[in-house]
Amino acid sequence: MNYYAHSLPCSSSDRWEPLAHHLRDVAARARLLATATSAGPALEAAAEAAGLLHDLGKYRSEWQAYLTDSVAGRPTTSVPHAIHGAAYAEHFLNNSLLALAIAGHHAGLHDLAGNTGLANNLARAETAHRTILDRIVPVARTQLTNFPVAELQIPFDGDDDLTCRRFEFWTRVLFSVLVDADRLETERFYNGARSAALPLHVDGLSHRLLEKLDAAKAKKAVKAAEGKTDPILLDLRNRIYDDCVTAGEQGRGFFELTVPTGGGKTLSGMAFALAHARKHHLRRVIVVIPYLSIIEQNAREYGTVLGRENVVEHHSAVAEQEVRGTTNEPPHRTFAEMATENWDAPIIVTTSVQFLETLLEASPRRCRKLHNIARSVILFDEAQNLPTPILNPLVSVFRELVQTFGCSVVFSTATQPAFRVGTGLTEGLKPGELKSVLPSVLVRDSFQSLQRVDFKPELSVPWDWDTLVSRMLDGQHDQGLCVLNTRRHAREVWDKLRTQVDDESSVVHLSSAMCAEHRLAVLGDPVNPEPKSVRHRLKHGLPCWLVSTQVIEAGVDVDFPRVFRALGPLDSIVQAAGRCNREGKRCNQEGKPVRGEVIVFQPTDEGLPRGLYQMATGEARTFLGMYTSEQLATDPAVFEAYFGLIYGRASCDSHGIQAKRKEFQFREVAEKAKVIPDGGTPVIVPYQKAPNWIKRIQRMGMFDRSILRRLQRYTVNIRPHDRDELVRRALIQPLLPSCPDGPELLHAAAYNLHLGVVITDRPPEDFII
């Protein structure tokens, strides 16, 4: 009997892939991928064994009949096949970790323990599995000369909690290697081999990219000579850049890169990463950014300087969703589309959600790229935003990436938490484990040189919105930014403020209720801002009042003379300050430089998100009373003390993830490790060009990956309870009625051109015809 793994919908014999060929190819590819992680021979041997065993169940005559019927178009009933390789690994090789990887290569990693865990399921069905294995294993052995028959070596010694967690993460990487190898070999059969990315350590790519960065730096020096850039600021940025390149020669490990707003850390951080990759022959740089609002601009900047062919941008939005119920998977996808599936590219720019959930996920789609994190420089931008409730598990995994999988980790921010071991953060970095990229003298000089603002807390009496608006419109400036803690507050202040100005169009709202394209239109292009946009008004000295949530606080290069910030976490207050006098060009009537003002107030209606945010806000009030404006602006040690206090009071493993990892409860860990619990569902909104793309998809009656990617910028995340209300009001529907589980579309009546998604209490102008 002939045994096959796959077939194209054609009866020709050359369109059928022999099962033995597929198993050998996946095994060889898996060993190659495992070798590239530098984790050692134990992973390489396990990866090869997993490749040989993962489709062992396809030797069943029942599965071969299922494949034949599928190709012929006859009705079929799915026949499981992954469980048989897992049963062989468990019962004959005595290797539960190998069994977990094999059993999950389609369905995802199972929990090991518990009544529904893989171990119990295999034990309960042991007799049935052995009967099938007695029938199919002899066939496999005749076709596969290297069929695994001996127990595999163990990578770690001991059975303590730490060793168990190391085994747990090692199993995740094994699973990732198997999933990627299987997908790549299957794709090769169906579509032909894909072109592989060139890693940074091959053919001097890291050196060439570093030269491109140097060239970009030289261009800025030319602009300074032409009077377009402050020469003092340029000199400081050059010192930071040069020291980052020098620091790249240090040994692998954990690093902190502390640079104030305006210090050029975007390119300097990349310079360190490329120099470090060159020194240690690392494969890629992964830049992890917490905010969708800045990931695209950073990816664009990196692509412009380093070449778009070397930079892959990956974040969760509509295009991330599987195109269920369709066969419209383009046979010739772009390199960027394929590279997002497994991060096989020299430079990855991604979000915290994508990266952190990949580390602790259980699904094949998310875990597939995990092995490609090995031997990378991982650069966390705005590192203070790493989620406190899961910080202990994360730092534990970071340490494993450094110690076993050849990574270096960089925490980059102006408000450095340092993540040192202490009360609460029990997995924190030990003395000597965290190195500084920049000399302490340069860090101090940079903060002092870039001090642009004075902090002015006014917290003795809470402010209502009338008080806030009157202070904003006190005649000192005709431009100002107000940052609130909630969408509701931002809307209420926007509504109040626009009734008090002569020109309503000068009052602008910004929040995550607006899609990315909408927010960009409000802000304006950074280089050539469109008329009426915020950047255009600021550039030409026109009245401009921006009312925003925290979405404005990181990476958005706007420059207001004064910022009003509702009392919130201390790092958020300082991030808001980065939007004030950003360029240092404010002068008094005599032409002398003056600092901008950051006025911190407490709203009468606090309305703070409960839990950690509320607690951190309370600590911020204490720190604002303890430290001077000078210290807040120039002393990074203030934030190390602040975060140390936060981590001591909060739980850095509030879901008990570390205990579940020790027990190999993969699915429970994945559920508990969500970066944004109940983070909502991305919904397409009918803004600007989106209706045209929507009509194209609806006209075709099927999804198109390239169009879905364009629609990423026209999505808003809707919280579960808000989505329920939209469904009740018939304001949300599937993009394609034939695919109810696919992307969803918001009705135009629920999207306001000032506020974004509005479910209740729509502005009066929405009803004016």
PDB file of C-alpha atoms in Angstrom, residues 235-357:
ATOM      1  CA  ASP A 235      25.935  66.714  19.424  1.00  0.00           C
ATOM      2  CA  LEU A 236      24.171  65.078  22.370  1.00  0.00           C
ATOM      3  CA  ARG A 237      22.316  62.658  20.104  1.00  0.00           C
ATOM      4  CA  ASN A 238      25.587  61.780  18.373  1.00  0.00           C
ATOM      5  CA  ARG A 239      27.261  61.051  21.709  1.00  0.00           C
ATOM      6  CA  ILE A 240      24.375  58.768  22.663  1.00  0.00           C
ATOM      7  CA  TYR A 241      24.507  57.043  19.279  1.00  0.00           C
ATOM      8  CA  ASP A 242      28.286  56.521  19.349  1.00  0.00           C
ATOM      9  CA  ASP A 243      28.213  55.141  22.881  1.00  0.00           C
ATOM     10  CA  CYS A 244      25.421  52.757  21.905  1.00  0.00           C
ATOM     11  CA  VAL A 245      27.579  51.379  19.087  1.00  0.00           C
ATOM     12  CA  THR A 246      30.539  50.993  21.451  1.00  0.00           C
ATOM     13  CA  ALA A 247      28.356  49.288  24.081  1.00  0.00           C
ATOM     14  CA  GLY A 248      27.307  46.709  21.493  1.00  0.00           C
ATOM     15  CA  GLU A 249      30.696  45.048  22.047  1.00  0.00           C
ATOM     16  CA  GLN A 250      29.687  43.994  25.572  1.00  0.00           C
ATOM     17  CA  GLY A 251      28.838  40.389  26.356  1.00  0.00           C
ATOM     18  CA  ARG A 252      25.291  39.131  25.905  1.00  0.00           C
ATOM     19  CA  GLY A 253      22.760  39.643  28.691  1.00  0.00           C
ATOM     20  CA  PHE A 254      20.320  42.211  30.053  1.00  0.00           C
ATOM     21  CA  PHE A 255      20.759  45.930  29.307  1.00  0.00           C
ATOM     22  CA  GLU A 256      19.051  49.189  30.222  1.00  0.00           C
ATOM     23  CA  LEU A 257      19.046  52.063  27.743  1.00  0.00           C
ATOM     24  CA  THR A 258      17.911  55.204  29.566  1.00  0.00           C
ATOM     25  CA  VAL A 259      17.443  58.163  27.215  1.00  0.00           C
ATOM     26  CA  PRO A 260      15.204  61.218  27.774  1.00  0.00           C
ATOM     27  CA  THR A 261      12.551  62.277  25.305  1.00  0.00           C
ATOM     28  CA  GLY A 262      14.245  63.879  22.300  1.00  0.00           C
ATOM     29  CA  GLY A 263      17.503  61.989  22.791  1.00  0.00           C
ATOM     30  CA  GLY A 264      17.144  59.935  19.610  1.00  0.00           C
ATOM     31  CA  LYS A 265      16.743  56.516  21.226  1.00  0.00           C
ATOM     32  CA  THR A 266      14.859  55.057  18.236  1.00  0.00           C
ATOM     33  CA  LEU A 267      17.955  54.960  16.015  1.00  0.00           C
ATOM     34  CA  SER A 268      20.497  54.761  18.841  1.00  0.00           C
ATOM     35  CA  GLY A 269      18.778  51.698  20.292  1.00  0.00           C
ATOM     36  CA  MET A 270      18.864  50.065  16.859  1.00  0.00           C
ATOM     37  CA  ALA A 271      22.554  50.986  16.544  1.00  0.00           C
ATOM     38  CA  PHE A 272      23.306  49.145  19.794  1.00  0.00           C
ATOM     39  CA  ALA A 273      21.252  46.150  18.659  1.00  0.00           C
ATOM     40  CA  LEU A 274      22.995  45.877  15.271  1.00  0.00           C
ATOM     41  CA  ALA A 275      26.458  46.339  16.779  1.00  0.00           C
ATOM     42  CA  HIS A 276      25.631  43.700  19.395  1.00  0.00           C
ATOM     43  CA  ALA A 277      24.298  41.314  16.737  1.00  0.00           C
ATOM     44  CA  ARG A 278      27.477  41.817  14.714  1.00  0.00           C
ATOM     45  CA  LYS A 279      29.657  41.086  17.727  1.00  0.00           C
ATOM     46  CA  HIS A 280      27.827  37.893  18.772  1.00  0.00           C
ATOM     47  CA  HIS A 281      26.637  36.601  15.382  1.00  0.00           C
ATOM     48  CA  LEU A 282      22.973  36.982  16.326  1.00  0.00           C
ATOM     49  CA  ARG A 283      20.228  36.394  13.790  1.00  0.00           C
ATOM     50  CA  ARG A 284      17.784  39.268  14.156  1.00  0.00           C
ATOM     51  CA  VAL A 285      16.647  42.330  16.066  1.00  0.00           C
ATOM     52  CA  ILE A 286      13.121  42.309  17.496  1.00  0.00           C
ATOM     53  CA  VAL A 287      11.768  45.722  18.482  1.00  0.00           C
ATOM     54  CA  VAL A 288       8.796  45.428  20.870  1.00  0.00           C
ATOM     55  CA  ILE A 289       6.556  48.507  21.136  1.00  0.00           C
ATOM     56  CA  PRO A 290       3.549  48.852  23.455  1.00  0.00           C
ATOM     57  CA  TYR A 291       1.446  51.180  21.324  1.00  0.00           C
ATOM     58  CA  LEU A 292      -0.096  50.677  17.900  1.00  0.00           C
ATOM     59  CA  SER A 293       0.013  54.461  17.576  1.00  0.00           C
ATOM     60  CA  ILE A 294       3.798  54.428  17.178  1.00  0.00           C
ATOM     61  CA  ILE A 295       4.665  50.987  15.814  1.00  0.00           C
ATOM     62  CA  GLU A 296       3.967  51.985  12.222  1.00  0.00           C
ATOM     63  CA  GLN A 297       5.939  55.240  12.369  1.00  0.00           C
ATOM     64  CA  ASN A 298       8.924  53.417  13.908  1.00  0.00           C
ATOM     65  CA  ALA A 299       8.715  50.624  11.358  1.00  0.00           C
ATOM     66  CA  ARG A 300       8.543  53.253   8.620  1.00  0.00           C
ATOM     67  CA  GLU A 301      11.603  55.037  10.001  1.00  0.00           C
ATOM     68  CA  TYR A 302      13.576  51.800  10.250  1.00  0.00           C
ATOM     69  CA  GLY A 303      12.457  50.786   6.757  1.00  0.00           C
ATOM     70  CA  THR A 304      13.481  54.128   5.275  1.00  0.00           C
ATOM     71  CA  VAL A 305      16.950  53.945   6.806  1.00  0.00           C
ATOM     72  CA  LEU A 306      17.671  50.201   6.683  1.00  0.00           C
ATOM     73  CA  GLY A 307      15.713  49.168   3.601  1.00  0.00           C
ATOM     74  CA  ARG A 308      12.109  48.023   3.633  1.00  0.00           C
ATOM     75  CA  GLU A 309      13.144  44.557   2.493  1.00  0.00           C
ATOM     76  CA  ASN A 310      14.902  44.059   5.852  1.00  0.00           C
ATOM     77  CA  VAL A 311      12.090  45.240   8.148  1.00  0.00           C
ATOM     78  CA  VAL A 312       8.885  43.343   8.870  1.00  0.00           C
ATOM     79  CA  GLU A 313       6.090  45.012  10.802  1.00  0.00           C
ATOM     80  CA  HIS A 314       3.748  42.691  12.680  1.00  0.00           C
ATOM     81  CA  HIS A 315       0.853  43.553  14.933  1.00  0.00           C
ATOM     82  CA  SER A 316      -2.619  42.253  15.656  1.00  0.00           C
ATOM     83  CA  ALA A 317      -5.515  43.631  13.658  1.00  0.00           C
ATOM     84  CA  VAL A 318      -7.958  42.407  11.044  1.00  0.00           C
ATOM     85  CA  ALA A 319      -5.307  40.782   8.846  1.00  0.00           C
ATOM     86  CA  GLU A 320      -4.192  38.708  11.834  1.00  0.00           C
ATOM     87  CA  GLN A 321      -7.505  36.876  11.857  1.00  0.00           C
ATOM     88  CA  GLU A 322      -7.645  33.605  10.024  1.00  0.00           C
ATOM     89  CA  VAL A 323      -9.683  33.794   6.814  1.00  0.00           C
ATOM     90  CA  ARG A 324     -12.065  31.073   7.928  1.00  0.00           C
ATOM     91  CA  GLY A 325     -14.452  29.483   5.508  1.00  0.00           C
ATOM     92  CA  THR A 326     -12.624  30.551   2.355  1.00  0.00           C
ATOM     93  CA  THR A 327     -10.001  29.141   0.048  1.00  0.00           C
ATOM     94  CA  ASN A 328      -8.727  32.504  -1.103  1.00  0.00           C
ATOM     95  CA  GLU A 329      -5.166  32.028   0.195  1.00  0.00           C
ATOM     96  CA  PRO A 330      -2.991  33.656  -2.472  1.00  0.00           C
ATOM     97  CA  PRO A 331      -0.456  31.144  -3.820  1.00  0.00           C
ATOM     98  CA  HIS A 332       2.207  33.825  -4.131  1.00  0.00           C
ATOM     99  CA  ARG A 333       2.304  35.849  -0.932  1.00  0.00           C
ATOM    100  CA  THR A 334       4.752  38.639  -0.277  1.00  0.00           C
ATOM    101  CA  PHE A 335       7.835  38.061   1.834  1.00  0.00           C
ATOM    102  CA  ALA A 336       6.435  40.331   4.555  1.00  0.00           C
ATOM    103  CA  GLU A 337       3.212  38.322   4.711  1.00  0.00           C
ATOM    104  CA  MET A 338       5.071  35.043   5.069  1.00  0.00           C
ATOM    105  CA  ALA A 339       7.629  36.427   7.495  1.00  0.00           C
ATOM    106  CA  THR A 340       4.945  37.596   9.921  1.00  0.00           C
ATOM    107  CA  GLU A 341       3.906  33.969  10.374  1.00  0.00           C
ATOM    108  CA  ASN A 342       7.271  32.886  11.762  1.00  0.00           C
ATOM    109  CA  TRP A 343       9.352  36.085  12.072  1.00  0.00           C
ATOM    110  CA  ASP A 344      11.978  34.838   9.637  1.00  0.00           C
ATOM    111  CA  ALA A 345      13.374  38.301   8.875  1.00  0.00           C
ATOM    112  CA  PRO A 346      16.410  40.293  10.032  1.00  0.00           C
ATOM    113  CA  ILE A 347      14.425  43.061  11.777  1.00  0.00           C
ATOM    114  CA  ILE A 348      10.983  42.583  13.315  1.00  0.00           C
ATOM    115  CA  VAL A 349       8.925  45.492  14.659  1.00  0.00           C
ATOM    116  CA  THR A 350       6.016  44.181  16.698  1.00  0.00           C
ATOM    117  CA  THR A 351       3.711  44.955  19.596  1.00  0.00           C
ATOM    118  CA  SER A 352       3.898  43.887  23.206  1.00  0.00           C
ATOM    119  CA  VAL A 353       0.723  41.858  22.737  1.00  0.00           C
ATOM    120  CA  GLN A 354       2.218  39.887  19.842  1.00  0.00           C
ATOM    121  CA  PHE A 355       5.575  39.312  21.481  1.00  0.00           C
ATOM    122  CA  LEU A 356       4.614  38.602  25.085  1.00  0.00           C
ATOM    123  CA  GLU A 357       1.710  36.319  24.265  1.00  0.00           C
TER     124      GLU A 357
END
